[in-house]
Every structure is written in structure tokens, then in C-alpha cells.
Amino acid sequence: MVDRAEPASLRADTGTRNVQTRQHNLSVLLTHLHHSGPLTRAELTRRTGLNRSTISALVTELTEAELVYETLDTARAGVGRPSPLVHASPKVCALAVNPDVDAIIVGLVGLGGVVHRRLRYSLKAPPSAARAIKIVCQLAEQLCAGARECRVVGMGVAVPGLVEAPSGLVTLAPHLGWQKEPLAAELAQVTGYATVAGNDAKLGLIAETLFGAGQGVSDLIYLNGSTSGIGAGVLCGGRPLWGARGFAAELGHTLINSSGSACDCGRRGCLETEVSLGRLLSVLGEGSLDADQLELTLLGTSDRALKAEMRRQIDWLGQAIAGFASVFNPELVLLGGFLGALYRALPERLQACVSQSSMSPLAEGLRIERARLGSDLLLVGAAELALQPLLASPTGVEA
Ligand SMILES: [Zn+2]
């Protein structure tokens, strides 16, 4: 699981009363409720090590700040009085943004990882950063106008490219053609929301680890396949790997075929040139397909050329995963986007290829699965980034 020592340990501070201790304990409580779903006061007491009266005071403070609410948990009560169940309020939201080459998506995501609504703006060509900002503003305004009961605390952006932490400067997004774009700063200026940006796949990793198939796993690799290539996020010992400038785990640009095709990064034979949605679509004779249509096509096809291309891509993917396993020794490899669809079509072939290409102890027990959050994944990850200041200091952040 993600090491929740960042930004605050999920153990409560039972020390002397002061403002910092109180804010820390409010943070611990709200973070538990956000990541785990509704909990009784008794469960909160057990998880945090705080006594009942302290929990009661903290819940009251979070309720007054409209960050949580309580219901009576009649189902769990058994004999005796029903126990109040504390919920993080899904009306406390972040705007989550995912710009890509064929569309810009903006969603409204509440505490608890609830995607209330999202809007998609289709594009015929990759947008400039300035155009993307205009479209984001338009979609965000539309979303907020339709959800006046929601309180937006910030904006998170999942970018298919290298994003410098913590400034949110997009250093390079090769498929979008962006270089050194101060995206987070400009969006903050235009919208008035505190805005943070991160690499899309790394945010997908965080979302799957907190809310999806990666829950409870400390060592995992997430590979995200999109129209912009293959992004990745790596969790090592419960901590996401960021690297010196936040660029770690660009696994899509691992060289796997020295005689392969030219890559947008300027090199040749990267994983994402050999395993590519564009190549699948060109065999299909399609310009684009939505994720569900693509999956149905891959699962049901009897087309020999398409099947051969799927096998070719699975074999390269298997070799690449075997290489990643020898570097990171993960327990789980999660596949999202078109990689999930490809895996679902040929699961045994991928498993066999990884086993054959690995040193045997590294492949033993290595699980490969699809990401679970589907098309909400990147929005939930982007929102998580934007909700961090609130979670770290629940009553110290102005909406
Ligand atoms: Zn490359």
C-alpha cells in the first residue's frame, strides 16, 4: 500500500494538546475516511489509537467544517444502540483534468474517490497548452455550474509527459508537442484554483493503490497504455518512485528493439513504439476507437492480421515486463488502458512470455492483472494530488 507517511502518518498523535497535534489528528481521521470509506467511531478509535472522547471532538470539528457527516449504521449495530457511521463528504471536491492528444477530460471528484461527473472535449489534433487551458476553463465552469452543492478545493492535472515536481512545469510531453509549459501555474492564474500537475501514469498508480487493485500491495508496477504511448508508475516498499526531478519510471521509453520504429522521444525501438494503440488501430483501419469498443474488437476478432499484431505486441510486452521484474522485483504488475484490453484478450500468452523471459525466481508469484478503476483512474489520481493540502490540514485550507 502507499506509504501514508506522506504527507502525514496515519497514526494519531496522542501527545499534548496544541494546534499542530489537533490538525495532524484531523488529517489522520479524514484521510482514513477518504481512503477506506465510512467507518464507525469505534473503528476510528481502533485505527488511530485515540480515545473515544477525542474521536468524538475531532468528528464534531470535521462535521462543523462540512468535511464529514454521520449516519446511523443500523446494519452493523447488532444488539443495542446503532453506532454512528462517519463518512467523508463527497461534496468536497477537486477538479481533475486529463489532457491528451485526442481529447481533454475534466471531472469533478469528491472525497472517497467518487467521480460525480466528467466532460470530454474531443480534438482532431493535439492541442497547444494555451488551447488546452481555454478548454479546461470552459469544461470546469460547466461542471461547477451543474454542481453548485459541491465545494471545490483545488485542481489536479494528469499529463502524459514529464512533469517537474513540485512546480507542475511540463518539461516535455512529446505526443502533445509541449515543452517547458508552466501548466499548473497558468491554470491556477486563470481559474483561481490552487492547481497541481503530475505525470498521468504515476497518478494512475496512486489511484489504483489507494482505491483499486493495488490496495495492500507494497511493490507494484503500473503500466498505462493510451493514445500518447505507455506511461508507468512504480511503487517500491510502499513508496512511489519519483526520481531526482519527478521523472522516474519512464518505462514506455525503455529500449527493447534495436531495429524498431522511430519514437517521438527521438530514439528508436522504445517499448511504446512496439506495443502501441496506433499500430492496433492501423491494422483495424480505424482512426480511433473508444476503450470499450477496442476491447470488444480485440476479444471477438477472427481477423488473422489483427491476431498476429496482438501476439507480436504481447510478446514484446512480456519481454519488457520480465526486464522490469529484474529491476524492481514487484509482487504485482497492473495493466491499464489498451494494455488491459490486450492482456484480457491473451492472458496466458503474456504470463508464459514473462515466465520464459525472466530469471525463474523473479517470475515466481509475480501477478499480472488489469487496473480496476477503468476510465476513472487518471481523474481519481489527479484529484488525489489536488486534495493533498486539504487532507494534510483539514481545517486550515480555505476553499
Ligand atoms: Zn521513446
mmCIF file of C-alpha atoms and ligand atoms in Angstrom:
data_model
loop_
_atom_site.group_PDB
_atom_site.id
_atom_site.type_symbol
_atom_site.label_atom_id
_atom_site.label_comp_id
_atom_site.label_asym_id
_atom_site.label_seq_id
_atom_site.Cartn_x
_atom_site.Cartn_y
_atom_site.Cartn_z
ATOM 1 C CA MET A 1 0.000 0.000 0.000
ATOM 2 C CA VAL A 2 1.082 3.603 -0.433
ATOM 3 C CA ASP A 3 3.147 4.737 2.497
ATOM 4 C CA ARG A 4 0.805 7.182 4.095
ATOM 5 C CA ALA A 5 3.694 8.733 5.968
ATOM 6 C CA GLU A 6 3.387 11.257 3.103
ATOM 7 C CA PRO A 7 2.195 13.815 3.931
ATOM 8 C CA ALA A 8 1.089 12.662 7.386
ATOM 9 C CA SER A 9 1.472 9.362 9.206
ATOM 10 C CA LEU A 10 -1.869 7.693 9.758
ATOM 11 C CA ARG A 11 -1.089 7.104 13.407
ATOM 12 C CA ALA A 12 -2.638 9.744 15.538
ATOM 13 C CA ASP A 13 -0.579 11.898 17.844
ATOM 14 C CA THR A 14 -1.684 11.210 21.414
ATOM 15 C CA GLY A 15 0.660 13.820 22.861
ATOM 16 C CA THR A 16 -0.160 17.167 24.439
ATOM 17 C CA ARG A 17 -2.931 19.353 23.025
ATOM 18 C CA ASN A 18 -1.815 22.002 20.642
ATOM 19 C CA VAL A 19 -2.878 23.318 17.274
ATOM 20 C CA GLN A 20 -0.389 21.171 15.342
ATOM 21 C CA THR A 21 -1.376 17.967 17.113
ATOM 22 C CA ARG A 22 -5.042 18.700 16.533
ATOM 23 C CA GLN A 23 -4.534 19.431 12.823
ATOM 24 C CA HIS A 24 -2.475 16.246 12.492
ATOM 25 C CA ASN A 25 -5.208 14.172 14.130
ATOM 26 C CA LEU A 26 -7.917 15.775 11.978
ATOM 27 C CA SER A 27 -5.743 14.877 8.979
ATOM 28 C CA VAL A 28 -5.383 11.266 10.131
ATOM 29 C CA LEU A 29 -9.134 10.883 10.600
ATOM 30 C CA LEU A 30 -10.153 12.500 7.322
ATOM 31 C CA THR A 31 -7.521 10.528 5.375
ATOM 32 C CA HIS A 32 -8.776 7.218 6.848
ATOM 33 C CA LEU A 33 -12.351 8.093 5.880
ATOM 34 C CA HIS A 34 -11.336 9.273 2.397
ATOM 35 C CA HIS A 35 -9.323 6.142 1.574
ATOM 36 C CA SER A 36 -11.249 3.449 3.464
ATOM 37 C CA GLY A 37 -14.857 4.614 3.134
ATOM 38 C CA PRO A 38 -17.320 5.140 6.019
ATOM 39 C CA LEU A 39 -16.174 3.954 9.459
ATOM 40 C CA THR A 40 -17.816 3.793 12.868
ATOM 41 C CA ARG A 41 -16.387 5.864 15.689
ATOM 42 C CA ALA A 42 -15.308 2.569 17.296
ATOM 43 C CA GLU A 43 -13.326 1.658 14.156
ATOM 44 C CA LEU A 44 -11.744 5.102 14.093
ATOM 45 C CA THR A 45 -10.745 4.653 17.728
ATOM 46 C CA ARG A 46 -9.148 1.301 16.952
ATOM 47 C CA ARG A 47 -7.318 2.517 13.851
ATOM 48 C CA THR A 48 -5.936 5.717 15.327
ATOM 49 C CA GLY A 49 -5.222 4.712 18.928
ATOM 50 C CA LEU A 50 -7.079 7.830 20.150
ATOM 51 C CA ASN A 51 -9.682 7.583 22.910
ATOM 52 C CA ARG A 52 -13.421 7.864 22.274
ATOM 53 C CA SER A 53 -13.853 11.374 23.593
ATOM 54 C CA THR A 54 -11.002 12.696 21.416
ATOM 55 C CA ILE A 55 -12.510 10.969 18.369
ATOM 56 C CA SER A 56 -15.859 12.494 19.237
ATOM 57 C CA ALA A 57 -14.375 16.021 19.450
ATOM 58 C CA LEU A 58 -12.479 15.579 16.160
ATOM 59 C CA VAL A 59 -15.577 14.255 14.358
ATOM 60 C CA THR A 60 -17.541 17.238 15.651
ATOM 61 C CA GLU A 61 -14.898 19.638 14.317
ATOM 62 C CA LEU A 62 -14.816 17.913 10.899
ATOM 63 C CA THR A 63 -18.636 17.920 10.809
ATOM 64 C CA GLU A 64 -18.758 21.656 11.571
ATOM 65 C CA ALA A 65 -16.282 22.216 8.722
ATOM 66 C CA GLU A 66 -18.679 20.174 6.495
ATOM 67 C CA LEU A 67 -15.915 17.693 5.653
ATOM 68 C CA VAL A 68 -17.692 14.669 7.153
ATOM 69 C CA TYR A 69 -21.238 13.690 8.101
ATOM 70 C CA GLU A 70 -22.710 10.897 10.184
ATOM 71 C CA THR A 71 -25.458 8.362 9.619
ATOM 72 C CA LEU A 72 -26.807 5.671 11.901
ATOM 73 C CA ASP A 73 -25.313 2.298 10.985
ATOM 74 C CA THR A 74 -28.328 0.151 11.788
ATOM 75 C CA ALA A 75 -26.979 -2.804 9.765
ATOM 76 C CA ARG A 76 -23.808 -3.121 11.855
ATOM 77 C CA ALA A 77 -25.307 -2.328 15.218
ATOM 78 C CA GLY A 78 -26.460 -5.832 16.229
ATOM 79 C CA VAL A 79 -27.882 -5.726 19.707
ATOM 80 C CA GLY A 80 -28.099 -2.355 21.413
ATOM 81 C CA ARG A 81 -27.841 1.202 20.169
ATOM 82 C CA PRO A 82 -26.999 1.755 16.483
ATOM 83 C CA SER A 83 -23.475 3.052 16.061
ATOM 84 C CA PRO A 84 -22.959 6.294 14.094
ATOM 85 C CA LEU A 85 -21.106 5.802 10.832
ATOM 86 C CA VAL A 86 -18.787 8.640 9.782
ATOM 87 C CA HIS A 87 -18.493 9.452 6.058
ATOM 88 C CA ALA A 88 -16.088 11.776 4.243
ATOM 89 C CA SER A 89 -18.277 14.244 2.369
ATOM 90 C CA PRO A 90 -18.263 13.552 -1.385
ATOM 91 C CA LYS A 91 -19.429 17.154 -1.866
ATOM 92 C CA VAL A 92 -15.891 18.284 -1.028
ATOM 93 C CA CYS A 93 -14.299 18.005 -4.450
ATOM 94 C CA ALA A 94 -11.322 18.517 -6.688
ATOM 95 C CA LEU A 95 -11.457 19.295 -10.377
ATOM 96 C CA ALA A 96 -9.458 16.606 -12.190
ATOM 97 C CA VAL A 97 -8.043 17.207 -15.651
ATOM 98 C CA ASN A 98 -6.518 14.876 -18.231
ATOM 99 C CA PRO A 99 -5.334 16.499 -21.475
ATOM 100 C CA ASP A 100 -4.396 14.058 -24.233
ATOM 101 C CA VAL A 101 -3.832 14.131 -27.979
ATOM 102 C CA ASP A 102 -7.402 13.234 -28.943
ATOM 103 C CA ALA A 103 -9.450 14.707 -26.085
ATOM 104 C CA ILE A 104 -9.432 16.774 -22.921
ATOM 105 C CA ILE A 105 -11.356 15.321 -19.990
ATOM 106 C CA VAL A 106 -12.331 17.264 -16.883
ATOM 107 C CA GLY A 107 -14.089 15.609 -13.947
ATOM 108 C CA LEU A 108 -15.441 16.562 -10.558
ATOM 109 C CA VAL A 109 -14.121 14.088 -7.978
ATOM 110 C CA GLY A 110 -15.274 14.071 -4.360
ATOM 111 C CA LEU A 111 -13.679 12.774 -1.167
ATOM 112 C CA GLY A 112 -13.820 8.981 -1.196
ATOM 113 C CA GLY A 113 -12.643 8.923 -4.836
ATOM 114 C CA VAL A 114 -16.207 9.495 -6.097
ATOM 115 C CA VAL A 115 -16.291 10.698 -9.714
ATOM 116 C CA HIS A 116 -19.505 12.759 -9.778
ATOM 117 C CA ARG A 117 -19.414 13.777 -13.383
ATOM 118 C CA ARG A 118 -16.980 14.242 -16.220
ATOM 119 C CA LEU A 119 -16.953 16.042 -19.535
ATOM 120 C CA ARG A 120 -14.942 15.094 -22.615
ATOM 121 C CA TYR A 121 -13.937 17.545 -25.334
ATOM 122 C CA SER A 122 -12.887 15.664 -28.497
ATOM 123 C CA LEU A 123 -9.994 17.008 -30.546
ATOM 124 C CA LYS A 124 -8.948 16.420 -34.126
ATOM 125 C CA ALA A 125 -5.320 17.370 -33.434
ATOM 126 C CA PRO A 126 -3.173 17.665 -30.295
ATOM 127 C CA PRO A 127 -3.955 20.993 -28.568
ATOM 128 C CA SER A 128 -1.389 23.665 -27.734
ATOM 129 C CA ALA A 129 -1.066 24.281 -23.998
ATOM 130 C CA ALA A 130 -2.862 27.628 -24.409
ATOM 131 C CA ARG A 131 -5.797 25.971 -26.187
ATOM 132 C CA ALA A 132 -5.894 23.180 -23.594
ATOM 133 C CA ILE A 133 -6.132 25.790 -20.820
ATOM 134 C CA LYS A 134 -9.051 27.532 -22.560
ATOM 135 C CA ILE A 135 -10.912 24.229 -22.989
ATOM 136 C CA VAL A 136 -10.251 23.216 -19.363
ATOM 137 C CA CYS A 137 -11.688 26.544 -18.140
ATOM 138 C CA GLN A 138 -14.793 26.089 -20.263
ATOM 139 C CA LEU A 139 -15.388 22.499 -19.072
ATOM 140 C CA ALA A 140 -14.639 23.334 -15.427
ATOM 141 C CA GLU A 141 -17.139 26.206 -15.494
ATOM 142 C CA GLN A 142 -19.779 23.923 -16.984
ATOM 143 C CA LEU A 143 -19.135 21.222 -14.369
ATOM 144 C CA CYS A 144 -19.236 23.619 -11.418
ATOM 145 C CA ALA A 145 -22.405 25.321 -12.705
ATOM 146 C CA GLY A 146 -24.139 21.936 -12.673
ATOM 147 C CA ALA A 147 -22.932 21.035 -9.170
ATOM 148 C CA ARG A 148 -23.462 24.108 -7.001
ATOM 149 C CA GLU A 149 -23.715 21.943 -3.880
ATOM 150 C CA CYS A 150 -20.059 20.918 -4.328
ATOM 151 C CA ARG A 151 -17.156 22.782 -2.734
ATOM 152 C CA VAL A 152 -14.095 22.711 -4.975
ATOM 153 C CA VAL A 153 -10.790 22.844 -3.074
ATOM 154 C CA GLY A 154 -8.352 22.662 -5.979
ATOM 155 C CA MET A 155 -7.443 21.308 -9.383
ATOM 156 C CA GLY A 156 -5.198 18.346 -10.299
ATOM 157 C CA VAL A 157 -3.883 17.642 -13.801
ATOM 158 C CA ALA A 158 -2.705 14.253 -15.120
ATOM 159 C CA VAL A 159 -0.319 14.972 -18.016
ATOM 160 C CA PRO A 160 1.018 12.391 -20.483
ATOM 161 C CA GLY A 161 4.608 13.577 -20.188
ATOM 162 C CA LEU A 162 7.437 14.605 -17.883
ATOM 163 C CA VAL A 163 6.179 16.922 -15.157
ATOM 164 C CA GLU A 164 8.609 18.550 -12.775
ATOM 165 C CA ALA A 165 7.731 18.253 -9.093
ATOM 166 C CA PRO A 166 6.585 20.271 -7.236
ATOM 167 C CA SER A 167 6.236 23.187 -9.701
ATOM 168 C CA GLY A 168 3.928 21.371 -12.145
ATOM 169 C CA LEU A 169 6.069 22.558 -15.071
ATOM 170 C CA VAL A 170 5.521 20.235 -18.048
ATOM 171 C CA THR A 171 9.129 19.746 -19.101
ATOM 172 C CA LEU A 172 8.299 17.553 -22.094
ATOM 173 C CA ALA A 173 5.083 15.959 -23.376
ATOM 174 C CA PRO A 174 6.287 14.601 -26.735
ATOM 175 C CA HIS A 175 2.918 13.497 -28.138
ATOM 176 C CA LEU A 176 1.273 16.800 -27.278
ATOM 177 C CA GLY A 177 4.288 18.710 -28.599
ATOM 178 C CA TRP A 178 4.652 20.609 -25.295
ATOM 179 C CA GLN A 179 7.986 21.749 -23.904
ATOM 180 C CA LYS A 180 8.560 23.729 -20.726
ATOM 181 C CA GLU A 181 4.909 24.669 -20.299
ATOM 182 C CA PRO A 182 4.113 26.139 -16.850
ATOM 183 C CA LEU A 183 0.711 24.440 -17.000
ATOM 184 C CA ALA A 184 -0.150 24.292 -13.298
ATOM 185 C CA ALA A 185 0.842 27.929 -12.691
ATOM 186 C CA GLU A 186 -1.144 29.206 -15.689
ATOM 187 C CA LEU A 187 -4.252 27.174 -14.839
ATOM 188 C CA ALA A 188 -4.077 28.455 -11.251
ATOM 189 C CA GLN A 189 -3.875 32.020 -12.502
ATOM 190 C CA VAL A 190 -6.784 31.686 -14.922
ATOM 191 C CA THR A 191 -9.150 29.616 -12.764
ATOM 192 C CA GLY A 192 -8.233 30.887 -9.305
ATOM 193 C CA TYR A 193 -7.946 27.304 -8.006
ATOM 194 C CA ALA A 194 -4.769 26.003 -6.395
ATOM 195 C CA THR A 195 -3.511 23.715 -9.187
ATOM 196 C CA VAL A 196 -1.048 20.839 -9.166
ATOM 197 C CA ALA A 197 0.108 18.654 -12.058
ATOM 198 C CA GLY A 198 1.777 15.268 -12.295
ATOM 199 C CA ASN A 199 2.582 12.516 -14.749
ATOM 200 C CA ASP A 200 -0.596 10.643 -15.723
ATOM 201 C CA ALA A 201 0.677 7.105 -15.121
ATOM 202 C CA LYS A 202 2.184 7.955 -11.739
ATOM 203 C CA LEU A 203 -1.159 9.405 -10.669
ATOM 204 C CA GLY A 204 -2.851 6.261 -12.028
ATOM 205 C CA LEU A 205 -0.527 4.185 -9.852
ATOM 206 C CA ILE A 206 -1.536 6.176 -6.771
ATOM 207 C CA ALA A 207 -5.253 5.839 -7.600
ATOM 208 C CA GLU A 208 -5.025 2.049 -8.089
ATOM 209 C CA THR A 209 -3.006 1.684 -4.900
ATOM 210 C CA LEU A 210 -5.480 3.654 -2.779
ATOM 211 C CA PHE A 211 -8.807 2.671 -4.351
ATOM 212 C CA GLY A 212 -8.227 -0.177 -6.839
ATOM 213 C CA ALA A 213 -6.420 -3.462 -7.486
ATOM 214 C CA GLY A 214 -3.210 -2.332 -5.773
ATOM 215 C CA GLN A 215 -4.720 -1.923 -2.278
ATOM 216 C CA GLY A 216 -2.481 -3.566 0.323
ATOM 217 C CA VAL A 217 0.393 -4.160 -2.156
ATOM 218 C CA SER A 218 3.793 -2.585 -1.402
ATOM 219 C CA ASP A 219 5.725 -3.395 -4.590
ATOM 220 C CA LEU A 220 3.970 -2.928 -7.865
ATOM 221 C CA ILE A 221 4.359 -1.590 -11.375
ATOM 222 C CA TYR A 222 1.511 0.158 -13.149
ATOM 223 C CA LEU A 223 1.687 0.390 -16.954
ATOM 224 C CA ASN A 224 -0.776 2.738 -18.638
ATOM 225 C CA GLY A 225 -1.428 2.348 -22.382
ATOM 226 C CA SER A 226 -3.014 5.371 -24.080
ATOM 227 C CA THR A 227 -3.038 7.206 -27.403
ATOM 228 C CA SER A 228 0.023 9.032 -26.023
ATOM 229 C CA GLY A 229 2.043 5.836 -25.630
ATOM 230 C CA ILE A 230 2.940 3.899 -22.492
ATOM 231 C CA GLY A 231 3.395 5.583 -19.138
ATOM 232 C CA ALA A 232 4.377 3.910 -15.901
ATOM 233 C CA GLY A 233 4.434 4.274 -12.168
ATOM 234 C CA VAL A 234 6.420 2.152 -9.734
ATOM 235 C CA LEU A 235 5.699 1.564 -6.057
ATOM 236 C CA CYS A 236 8.764 0.315 -4.120
ATOM 237 C CA GLY A 237 8.365 -0.694 -0.494
ATOM 238 C CA GLY A 238 5.109 1.272 -0.319
ATOM 239 C CA ARG A 239 6.548 4.495 -1.769
ATOM 240 C CA PRO A 240 6.009 5.829 -5.288
ATOM 241 C CA LEU A 241 9.308 6.225 -7.117
ATOM 242 C CA TRP A 242 9.704 9.862 -8.209
ATOM 243 C CA GLY A 243 13.427 10.256 -9.003
ATOM 244 C CA ALA A 244 15.514 13.400 -8.645
ATOM 245 C CA ARG A 245 13.159 15.666 -10.648
ATOM 246 C CA GLY A 246 9.984 13.567 -10.622
ATOM 247 C CA PHE A 247 10.740 11.824 -13.951
ATOM 248 C CA ALA A 248 11.431 8.255 -12.702
ATOM 249 C CA ALA A 249 9.892 5.128 -14.256
ATOM 250 C CA GLU A 250 9.502 6.292 -17.858
ATOM 251 C CA LEU A 251 9.249 2.605 -18.734
ATOM 252 C CA GLY A 252 7.496 3.265 -22.069
ATOM 253 C CA HIS A 253 10.825 4.641 -23.300
ATOM 254 C CA THR A 254 12.802 1.527 -22.363
ATOM 255 C CA LEU A 255 14.723 0.329 -25.420
ATOM 256 C CA ILE A 256 13.543 -3.151 -26.359
ATOM 257 C CA ASN A 257 14.111 -3.494 -30.118
ATOM 258 C CA SER A 258 17.283 -2.032 -31.612
ATOM 259 C CA SER A 259 15.810 -2.323 -35.121
ATOM 260 C CA GLY A 260 12.395 -0.993 -34.072
ATOM 261 C CA SER A 261 10.497 2.083 -35.206
ATOM 262 C CA ALA A 262 11.389 5.718 -34.507
ATOM 263 C CA CYS A 263 9.925 7.040 -31.252
ATOM 264 C CA ASP A 264 8.617 10.552 -30.548
ATOM 265 C CA CYS A 265 11.314 10.822 -27.864
ATOM 266 C CA GLY A 266 13.950 10.927 -30.618
ATOM 267 C CA ARG A 267 15.243 7.393 -30.185
ATOM 268 C CA ARG A 268 14.329 4.086 -31.816
ATOM 269 C CA GLY A 269 12.741 0.842 -30.640
ATOM 270 C CA CYS A 270 11.225 2.012 -27.333
ATOM 271 C CA LEU A 271 8.569 -0.216 -25.717
ATOM 272 C CA GLU A 272 5.843 2.215 -26.764
ATOM 273 C CA THR A 273 6.804 2.046 -30.430
ATOM 274 C CA GLU A 274 6.488 -1.770 -30.435
ATOM 275 C CA VAL A 275 3.435 -2.000 -28.188
ATOM 276 C CA SER A 276 1.150 0.684 -29.479
ATOM 277 C CA LEU A 277 -2.525 1.509 -29.731
ATOM 278 C CA GLY A 278 -1.812 3.311 -33.012
ATOM 279 C CA ARG A 279 -0.446 0.107 -34.560
ATOM 280 C CA LEU A 280 -3.513 -1.869 -33.461
ATOM 281 C CA LEU A 281 -5.803 0.815 -34.911
ATOM 282 C CA SER A 282 -3.912 0.926 -38.186
ATOM 283 C CA VAL A 283 -4.335 -2.869 -38.629
ATOM 284 C CA LEU A 284 -8.035 -2.322 -37.896
ATOM 285 C CA GLY A 285 -8.183 0.565 -40.378
ATOM 286 C CA GLU A 286 -9.604 2.844 -37.670
ATOM 287 C CA GLY A 287 -8.550 6.366 -36.715
ATOM 288 C CA SER A 288 -9.725 5.990 -33.138
ATOM 289 C CA LEU A 289 -11.937 3.732 -31.027
ATOM 290 C CA ASP A 290 -13.213 4.224 -27.519
ATOM 291 C CA ALA A 291 -11.787 1.884 -24.892
ATOM 292 C CA ASP A 292 -14.864 -0.365 -24.664
ATOM 293 C CA GLN A 293 -15.181 -0.769 -28.434
ATOM 294 C CA LEU A 294 -11.491 -1.592 -28.737
ATOM 295 C CA GLU A 295 -11.746 -4.245 -26.049
ATOM 296 C CA LEU A 296 -14.762 -5.924 -27.657
ATOM 297 C CA THR A 297 -12.964 -5.904 -31.006
ATOM 298 C CA LEU A 298 -9.779 -7.476 -29.583
ATOM 299 C CA LEU A 299 -11.763 -10.112 -27.681
ATOM 300 C CA GLY A 300 -14.005 -11.118 -30.579
ATOM 301 C CA THR A 301 -11.711 -10.828 -33.571
ATOM 302 C CA SER A 302 -11.097 -13.597 -36.060
ATOM 303 C CA ASP A 303 -9.007 -11.312 -38.287
ATOM 304 C CA ARG A 304 -5.642 -13.013 -38.878
ATOM 305 C CA ALA A 305 -3.675 -9.803 -39.336
ATOM 306 C CA LEU A 306 -5.064 -8.324 -36.114
ATOM 307 C CA LYS A 307 -4.418 -11.528 -34.173
ATOM 308 C CA ALA A 308 -0.817 -11.614 -35.432
ATOM 309 C CA GLU A 309 -0.314 -7.979 -34.376
ATOM 310 C CA MET A 310 -1.818 -8.682 -30.930
ATOM 311 C CA ARG A 311 0.540 -11.672 -30.467
ATOM 312 C CA ARG A 312 3.521 -9.582 -31.598
ATOM 313 C CA GLN A 313 2.673 -6.819 -29.111
ATOM 314 C CA ILE A 314 2.023 -9.259 -26.244
ATOM 315 C CA ASP A 315 5.439 -10.863 -26.830
ATOM 316 C CA TRP A 316 7.258 -7.515 -26.671
ATOM 317 C CA LEU A 317 5.239 -6.529 -23.615
ATOM 318 C CA GLY A 318 6.117 -9.837 -21.915
ATOM 319 C CA GLN A 319 9.829 -9.324 -22.559
ATOM 320 C CA ALA A 320 9.633 -5.786 -21.233
ATOM 321 C CA ILE A 321 7.792 -6.865 -18.063
ATOM 322 C CA ALA A 322 10.426 -9.554 -17.466
ATOM 323 C CA GLY A 323 13.083 -6.836 -17.651
ATOM 324 C CA PHE A 324 11.163 -4.578 -15.248
ATOM 325 C CA ALA A 325 10.741 -7.543 -12.863
ATOM 326 C CA SER A 326 14.510 -7.937 -12.667
ATOM 327 C CA VAL A 327 14.930 -4.255 -11.766
ATOM 328 C CA PHE A 328 12.029 -3.796 -9.326
ATOM 329 C CA ASN A 329 11.026 -7.332 -8.203
ATOM 330 C CA PRO A 330 7.321 -6.382 -7.981
ATOM 331 C CA GLU A 331 4.576 -8.507 -6.486
ATOM 332 C CA LEU A 332 2.025 -7.189 -8.964
ATOM 333 C CA VAL A 333 2.042 -5.683 -12.460
ATOM 334 C CA LEU A 334 -1.142 -3.745 -13.245
ATOM 335 C CA LEU A 335 -2.102 -3.004 -16.838
ATOM 336 C CA GLY A 336 -4.361 -0.059 -17.681
ATOM 337 C CA GLY A 337 -5.833 1.436 -20.860
ATOM 338 C CA PHE A 338 -5.373 -0.564 -24.068
ATOM 339 C CA LEU A 339 -2.743 -2.756 -22.329
ATOM 340 C CA GLY A 340 -5.529 -4.074 -20.085
ATOM 341 C CA ALA A 341 -7.642 -4.931 -23.124
ATOM 342 C CA LEU A 342 -4.688 -6.616 -24.849
ATOM 343 C CA TYR A 343 -3.981 -8.663 -21.716
ATOM 344 C CA ARG A 344 -7.616 -9.673 -21.349
ATOM 345 C CA ALA A 345 -7.549 -10.995 -24.938
ATOM 346 C CA LEU A 346 -4.352 -13.076 -24.470
ATOM 347 C CA PRO A 347 -3.661 -13.573 -20.737
ATOM 348 C CA GLU A 348 -1.920 -16.953 -20.915
ATOM 349 C CA ARG A 349 0.404 -15.837 -23.698
ATOM 350 C CA LEU A 350 1.566 -12.833 -21.669
ATOM 351 C CA GLN A 351 2.059 -14.891 -18.493
ATOM 352 C CA ALA A 352 4.039 -17.515 -20.438
ATOM 353 C CA CYS A 353 6.177 -14.898 -22.166
ATOM 354 C CA VAL A 354 7.030 -13.177 -18.859
ATOM 355 C CA SER A 355 7.952 -16.550 -17.293
ATOM 356 C CA GLN A 356 10.131 -17.606 -20.236
ATOM 357 C CA SER A 357 11.948 -14.263 -20.359
ATOM 358 C CA SER A 358 12.620 -13.977 -16.604
ATOM 359 C CA MET A 359 15.082 -15.480 -14.175
ATOM 360 C CA SER A 360 12.745 -18.035 -12.648
ATOM 361 C CA PRO A 361 12.744 -16.768 -9.013
ATOM 362 C CA LEU A 362 11.693 -13.321 -10.281
ATOM 363 C CA ALA A 363 8.670 -14.676 -12.154
ATOM 364 C CA GLU A 364 7.535 -16.952 -9.313
ATOM 365 C CA GLY A 365 4.484 -15.486 -7.639
ATOM 366 C CA LEU A 366 4.518 -12.395 -9.884
ATOM 367 C CA ARG A 367 0.896 -11.493 -10.543
ATOM 368 C CA ILE A 368 -0.294 -9.655 -13.646
ATOM 369 C CA GLU A 369 -3.745 -8.039 -13.504
ATOM 370 C CA ARG A 370 -5.789 -5.327 -15.108
ATOM 371 C CA ALA A 371 -6.195 -1.987 -13.406
ATOM 372 C CA ARG A 372 -9.612 -1.870 -11.702
ATOM 373 C CA LEU A 373 -10.664 1.782 -11.853
ATOM 374 C CA GLY A 374 -11.131 1.764 -15.634
ATOM 375 C CA SER A 375 -11.686 5.089 -17.318
ATOM 376 C CA ASP A 376 -11.964 6.946 -13.947
ATOM 377 C CA LEU A 377 -8.408 6.045 -12.984
ATOM 378 C CA LEU A 378 -6.482 9.131 -14.114
ATOM 379 C CA LEU A 379 -9.158 11.506 -12.816
ATOM 380 C CA VAL A 380 -9.097 9.860 -9.372
ATOM 381 C CA GLY A 381 -5.272 10.104 -9.377
ATOM 382 C CA ALA A 382 -5.290 13.773 -10.426
ATOM 383 C CA ALA A 383 -7.884 14.564 -7.747
ATOM 384 C CA GLU A 384 -5.783 12.815 -5.098
ATOM 385 C CA LEU A 385 -2.947 15.217 -5.868
ATOM 386 C CA ALA A 386 -5.267 18.223 -5.599
ATOM 387 C CA LEU A 387 -6.839 17.005 -2.332
ATOM 388 C CA GLN A 388 -3.488 16.591 -0.561
ATOM 389 C CA PRO A 389 -3.362 20.086 1.049
ATOM 390 C CA LEU A 390 -6.883 19.607 2.443
ATOM 391 C CA LEU A 391 -6.104 16.105 3.724
ATOM 392 C CA ALA A 392 -2.890 17.338 5.341
ATOM 393 C CA SER A 393 -4.561 20.266 7.089
ATOM 394 C CA PRO A 394 -8.357 19.779 7.014
ATOM 395 C CA THR A 395 -9.486 22.931 8.757
ATOM 396 C CA GLY A 396 -6.500 25.029 7.715
ATOM 397 C CA VAL A 397 -7.300 25.104 3.957
ATOM 398 C CA GLU A 398 -9.600 27.728 2.528
ATOM 399 C CA ALA A 399 -11.917 26.605 -0.266
HETATM 400 ZN ZN ZN B 1 10.937 6.671 -26.766
#
